[in-house]
Short mmCIF file of C-alpha atoms in Angstrom, two decimals:
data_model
loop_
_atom_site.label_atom_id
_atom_site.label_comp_id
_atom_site.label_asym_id
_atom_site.label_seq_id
_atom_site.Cartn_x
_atom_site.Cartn_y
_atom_site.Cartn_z
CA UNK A 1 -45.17 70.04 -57.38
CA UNK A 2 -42.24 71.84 -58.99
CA UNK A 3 -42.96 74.65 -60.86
CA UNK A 4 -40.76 76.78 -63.27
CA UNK A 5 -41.06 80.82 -64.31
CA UNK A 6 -39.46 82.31 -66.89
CA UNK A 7 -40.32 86.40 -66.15
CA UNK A 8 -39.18 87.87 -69.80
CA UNK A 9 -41.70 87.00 -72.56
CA UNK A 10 -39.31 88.47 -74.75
CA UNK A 11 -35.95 90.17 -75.17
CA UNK A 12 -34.09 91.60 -77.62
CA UNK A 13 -30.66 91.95 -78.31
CA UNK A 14 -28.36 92.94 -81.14
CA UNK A 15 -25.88 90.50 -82.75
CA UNK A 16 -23.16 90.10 -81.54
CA UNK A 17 -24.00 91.03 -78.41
CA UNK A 18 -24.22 88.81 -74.94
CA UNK A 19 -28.12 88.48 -73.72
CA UNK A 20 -29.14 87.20 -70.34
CA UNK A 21 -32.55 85.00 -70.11
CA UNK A 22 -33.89 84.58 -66.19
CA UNK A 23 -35.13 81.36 -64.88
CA UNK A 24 -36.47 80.72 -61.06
CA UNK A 25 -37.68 77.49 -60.29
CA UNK A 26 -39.24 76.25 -57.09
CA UNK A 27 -38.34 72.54 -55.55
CA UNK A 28 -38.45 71.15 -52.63
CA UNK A 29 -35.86 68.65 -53.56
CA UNK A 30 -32.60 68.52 -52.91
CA UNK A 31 -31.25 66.81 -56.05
CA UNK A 32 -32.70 67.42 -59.66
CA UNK A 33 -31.92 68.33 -63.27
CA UNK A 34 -32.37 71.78 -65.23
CA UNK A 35 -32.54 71.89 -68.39
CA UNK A 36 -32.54 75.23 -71.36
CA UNK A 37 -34.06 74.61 -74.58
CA UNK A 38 -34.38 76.06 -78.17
CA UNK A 39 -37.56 76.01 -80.06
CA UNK A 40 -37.08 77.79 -83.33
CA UNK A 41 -40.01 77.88 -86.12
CA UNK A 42 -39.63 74.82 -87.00
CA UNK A 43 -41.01 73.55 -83.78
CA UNK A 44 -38.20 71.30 -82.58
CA UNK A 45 -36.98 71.63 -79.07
CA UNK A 46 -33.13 71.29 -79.36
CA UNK A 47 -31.21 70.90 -75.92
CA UNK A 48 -28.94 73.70 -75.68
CA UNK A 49 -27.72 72.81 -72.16
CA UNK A 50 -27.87 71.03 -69.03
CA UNK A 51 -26.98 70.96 -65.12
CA UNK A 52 -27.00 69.00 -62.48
CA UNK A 53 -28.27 70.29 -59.17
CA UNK A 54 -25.25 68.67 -57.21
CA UNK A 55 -22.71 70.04 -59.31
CA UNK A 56 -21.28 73.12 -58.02
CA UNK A 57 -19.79 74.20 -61.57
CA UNK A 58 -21.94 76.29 -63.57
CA UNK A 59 -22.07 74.19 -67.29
CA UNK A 60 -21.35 75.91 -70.70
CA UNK A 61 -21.33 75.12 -74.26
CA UNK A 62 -19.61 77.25 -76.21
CA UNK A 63 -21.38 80.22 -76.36
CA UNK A 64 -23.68 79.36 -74.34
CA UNK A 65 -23.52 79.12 -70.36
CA UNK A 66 -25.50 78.87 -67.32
CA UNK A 67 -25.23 80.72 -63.53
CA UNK A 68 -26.73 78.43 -61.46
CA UNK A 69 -27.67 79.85 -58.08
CA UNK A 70 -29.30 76.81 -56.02
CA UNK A 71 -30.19 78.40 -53.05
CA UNK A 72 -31.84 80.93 -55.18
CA UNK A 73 -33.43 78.58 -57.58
CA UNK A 74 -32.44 80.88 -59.64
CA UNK A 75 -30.97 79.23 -63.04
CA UNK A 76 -30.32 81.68 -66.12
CA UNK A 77 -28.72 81.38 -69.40
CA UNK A 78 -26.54 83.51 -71.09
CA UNK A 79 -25.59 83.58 -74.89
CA UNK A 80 -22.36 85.18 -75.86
CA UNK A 81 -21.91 86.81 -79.19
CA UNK A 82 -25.39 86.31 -80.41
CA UNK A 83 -26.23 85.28 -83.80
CA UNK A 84 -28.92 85.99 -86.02
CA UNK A 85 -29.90 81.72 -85.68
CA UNK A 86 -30.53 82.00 -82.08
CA UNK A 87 -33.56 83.77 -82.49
CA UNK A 88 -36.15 81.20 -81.01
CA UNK A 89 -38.36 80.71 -77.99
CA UNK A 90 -35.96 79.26 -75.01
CA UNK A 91 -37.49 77.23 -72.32
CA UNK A 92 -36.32 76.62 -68.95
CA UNK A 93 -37.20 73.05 -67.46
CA UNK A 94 -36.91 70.87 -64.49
CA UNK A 95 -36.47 67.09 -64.08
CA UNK A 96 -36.67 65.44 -60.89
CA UNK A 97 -33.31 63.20 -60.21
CA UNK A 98 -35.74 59.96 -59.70
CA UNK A 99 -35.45 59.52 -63.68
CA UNK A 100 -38.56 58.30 -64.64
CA UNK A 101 -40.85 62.21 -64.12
CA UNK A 102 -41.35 64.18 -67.33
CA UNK A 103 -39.50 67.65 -67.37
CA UNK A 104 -41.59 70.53 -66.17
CA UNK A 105 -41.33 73.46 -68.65
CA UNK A 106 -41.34 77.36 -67.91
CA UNK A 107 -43.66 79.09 -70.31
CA UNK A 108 -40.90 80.33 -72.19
CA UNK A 109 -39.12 83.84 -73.42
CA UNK A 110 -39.13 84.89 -77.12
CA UNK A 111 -35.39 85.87 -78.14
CA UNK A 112 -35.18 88.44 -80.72
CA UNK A 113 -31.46 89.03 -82.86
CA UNK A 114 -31.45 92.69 -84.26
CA UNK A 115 -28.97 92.48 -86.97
CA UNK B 1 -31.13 56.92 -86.83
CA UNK B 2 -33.40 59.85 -87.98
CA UNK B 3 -34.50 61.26 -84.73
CA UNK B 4 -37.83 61.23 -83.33
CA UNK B 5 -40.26 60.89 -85.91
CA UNK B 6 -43.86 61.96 -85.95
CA UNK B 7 -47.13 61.95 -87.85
CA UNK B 8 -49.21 63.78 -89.33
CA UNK B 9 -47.41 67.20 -89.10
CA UNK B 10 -50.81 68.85 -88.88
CA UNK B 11 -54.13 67.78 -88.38
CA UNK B 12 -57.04 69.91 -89.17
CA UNK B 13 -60.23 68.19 -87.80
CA UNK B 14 -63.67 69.13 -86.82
CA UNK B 15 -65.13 69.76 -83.42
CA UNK B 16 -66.68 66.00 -82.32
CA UNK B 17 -64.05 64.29 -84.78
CA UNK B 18 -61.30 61.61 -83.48
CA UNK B 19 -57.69 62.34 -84.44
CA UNK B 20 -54.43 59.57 -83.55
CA UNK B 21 -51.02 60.58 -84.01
CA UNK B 22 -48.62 58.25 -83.92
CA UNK B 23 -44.68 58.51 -82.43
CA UNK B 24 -41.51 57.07 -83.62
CA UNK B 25 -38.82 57.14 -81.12
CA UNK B 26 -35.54 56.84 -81.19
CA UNK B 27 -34.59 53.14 -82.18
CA UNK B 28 -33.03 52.17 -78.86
CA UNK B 29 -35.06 54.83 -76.54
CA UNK B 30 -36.82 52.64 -74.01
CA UNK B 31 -38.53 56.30 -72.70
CA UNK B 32 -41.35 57.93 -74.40
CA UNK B 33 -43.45 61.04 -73.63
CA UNK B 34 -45.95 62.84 -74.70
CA UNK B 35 -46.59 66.72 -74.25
CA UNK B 36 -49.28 69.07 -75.36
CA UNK B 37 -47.92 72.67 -75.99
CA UNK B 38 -50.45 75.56 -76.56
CA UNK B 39 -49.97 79.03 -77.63
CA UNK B 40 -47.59 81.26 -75.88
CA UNK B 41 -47.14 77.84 -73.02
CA UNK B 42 -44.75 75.59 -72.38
CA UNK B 43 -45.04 72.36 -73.12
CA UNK B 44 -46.91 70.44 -70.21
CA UNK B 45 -46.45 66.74 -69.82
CA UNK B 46 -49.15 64.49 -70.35
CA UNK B 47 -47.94 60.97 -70.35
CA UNK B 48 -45.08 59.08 -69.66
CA UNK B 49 -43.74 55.12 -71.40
CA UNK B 50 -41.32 52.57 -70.44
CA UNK B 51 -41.21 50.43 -73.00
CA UNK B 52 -44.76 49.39 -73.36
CA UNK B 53 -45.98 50.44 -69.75
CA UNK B 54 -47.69 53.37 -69.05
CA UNK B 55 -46.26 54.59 -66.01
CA UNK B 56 -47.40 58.03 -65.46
CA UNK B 57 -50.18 59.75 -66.46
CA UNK B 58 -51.55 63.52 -66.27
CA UNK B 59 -54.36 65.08 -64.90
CA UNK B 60 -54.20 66.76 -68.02
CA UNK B 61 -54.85 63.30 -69.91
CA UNK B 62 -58.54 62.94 -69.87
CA UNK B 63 -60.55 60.18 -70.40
CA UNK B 64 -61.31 61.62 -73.89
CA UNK B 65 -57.49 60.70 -74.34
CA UNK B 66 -55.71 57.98 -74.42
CA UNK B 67 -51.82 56.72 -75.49
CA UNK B 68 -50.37 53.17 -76.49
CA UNK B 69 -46.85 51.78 -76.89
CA UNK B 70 -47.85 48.19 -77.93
CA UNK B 71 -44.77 46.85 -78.29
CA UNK B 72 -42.61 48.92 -76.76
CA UNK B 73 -41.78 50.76 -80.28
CA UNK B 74 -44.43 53.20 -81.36
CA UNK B 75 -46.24 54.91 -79.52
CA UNK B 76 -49.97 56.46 -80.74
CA UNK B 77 -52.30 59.46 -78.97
CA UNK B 78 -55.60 59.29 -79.47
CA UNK B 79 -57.82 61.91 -78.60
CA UNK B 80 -61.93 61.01 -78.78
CA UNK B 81 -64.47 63.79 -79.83
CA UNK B 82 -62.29 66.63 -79.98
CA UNK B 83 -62.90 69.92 -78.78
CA UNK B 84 -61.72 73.53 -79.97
CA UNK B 85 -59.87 73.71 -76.57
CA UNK B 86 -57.63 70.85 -77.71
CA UNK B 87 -56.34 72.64 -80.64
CA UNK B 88 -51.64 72.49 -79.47
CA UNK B 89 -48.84 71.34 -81.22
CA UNK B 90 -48.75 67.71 -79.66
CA UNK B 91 -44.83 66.77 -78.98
CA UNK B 92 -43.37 63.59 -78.46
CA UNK B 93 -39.77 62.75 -76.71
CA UNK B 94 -37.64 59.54 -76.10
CA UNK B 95 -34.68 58.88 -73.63
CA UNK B 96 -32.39 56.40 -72.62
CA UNK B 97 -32.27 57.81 -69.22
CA UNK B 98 -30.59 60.79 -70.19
CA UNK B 99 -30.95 63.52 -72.47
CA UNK B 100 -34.88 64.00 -73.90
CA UNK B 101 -35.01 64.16 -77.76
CA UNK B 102 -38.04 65.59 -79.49
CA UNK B 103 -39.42 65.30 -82.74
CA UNK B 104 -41.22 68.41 -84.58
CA UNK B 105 -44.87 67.89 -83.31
CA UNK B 106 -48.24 67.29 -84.49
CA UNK B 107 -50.12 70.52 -85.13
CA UNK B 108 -54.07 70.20 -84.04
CA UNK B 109 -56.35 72.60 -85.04
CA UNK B 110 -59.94 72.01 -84.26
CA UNK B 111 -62.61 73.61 -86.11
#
């Protein structure tokens, strides 16, 4: 079974500022999804971004990017100039490339804007 | 399109009670799932649709619990004399083999 670990229940950072958020996963497959989500008060996860395993190229979306290390499992995020709305819980997940599995969540870190 | 849709928002129930939420996907989703999130977790995967089939099912899911899609639409949880341990914000998801879209939850809270 794959599991995911997020190690930082919570960090802080102050706006403006770029913040780091660590994800290690373990796998034993060789193709796969991984996912980062946002889960603000209201309680809706929003996808902030996404990678494929076989892609090479580490994904970003505006502020927001990814360094994928595969042979580390090792799969963080990193927001550039933070803003006070990206204070939420962000998840880490997993999907098996098969398609039909459920994503596998990490148990999340708690991201904290200082103004 | 409004997004995944669910209801109640919260449910406040007592111990022994049975509670059913109900899930509106997205109109042309064909992929539904369920997922149980408690305090300080992750959400953990309990059950998995395409269109009305159950395909996949948690160890998590037990048999006090159970899920439909009837018609491949709607989707409902049911969960039979509730216990305090089942108090989580219940989440439901749909896909069209791609991104996962989630609604805002149902909020359990078992006296």
């Amino acid at each position: 079974a794959q599991t995911v670990t997020q190690s930082q229940p919570e960090m802080s950072v102050q706006e403006a500022e770029t913040v780091t958020l660590s994800c290690t996963y373990d796998t034993s497959e060789s193709d796969y999804y991984l996912f980062w989500y946002k889960q603000p008060p209201s309680r809706q996860m929003i996808l902030v971004i996404r990678q494929e395993a076989y892609k090479q190229q580490n994904a970003t979306e505006n502020r927001f990017s990814v360094n994928f290390q595969k042979a580390a499992k090792s799969f963080s995020l990193k927001i550039s100039d933070s803003q006070l709305g990206d204070a939420a819980m962000y998840f880490c997940a997993y999907r098996s490339s098969g398609g039909a599995d459920g994503l596998t969540f990490g148990k999340g870190t708690h991201l904290i804007i200082q103004p | 399109d409004t997004g995944v849709s669910q209801d109640p928002r919260h449910k406040i129930t007592k111990r022994g009670q049975n509670v059913t939420f109900r899930c509106d996907p997205i109109s042309e989703h064909n992929r539904l799932y369920w997922y149980r999130q408690t305090l300080g977790q992750g959400p953990e995967f309990l059950t998995y649709f395409q269109n009305e089939a159950q395909l996949e099912k948690s160890r998590l899911l037990s048999d006090r619990f159970s899920a439909e899609r009837p018609k491949g639409s709607f989707s409902t949880l049911e969960i039979q004399r509730t216990e305090q341990g089942d108090s989580a914000l219940y989440l439901c998801g749909s896909s069209m083999a791609g991104e996962l879209f989630f609604g805002e939850g149902s909020r359990l809270t078992v006296l």
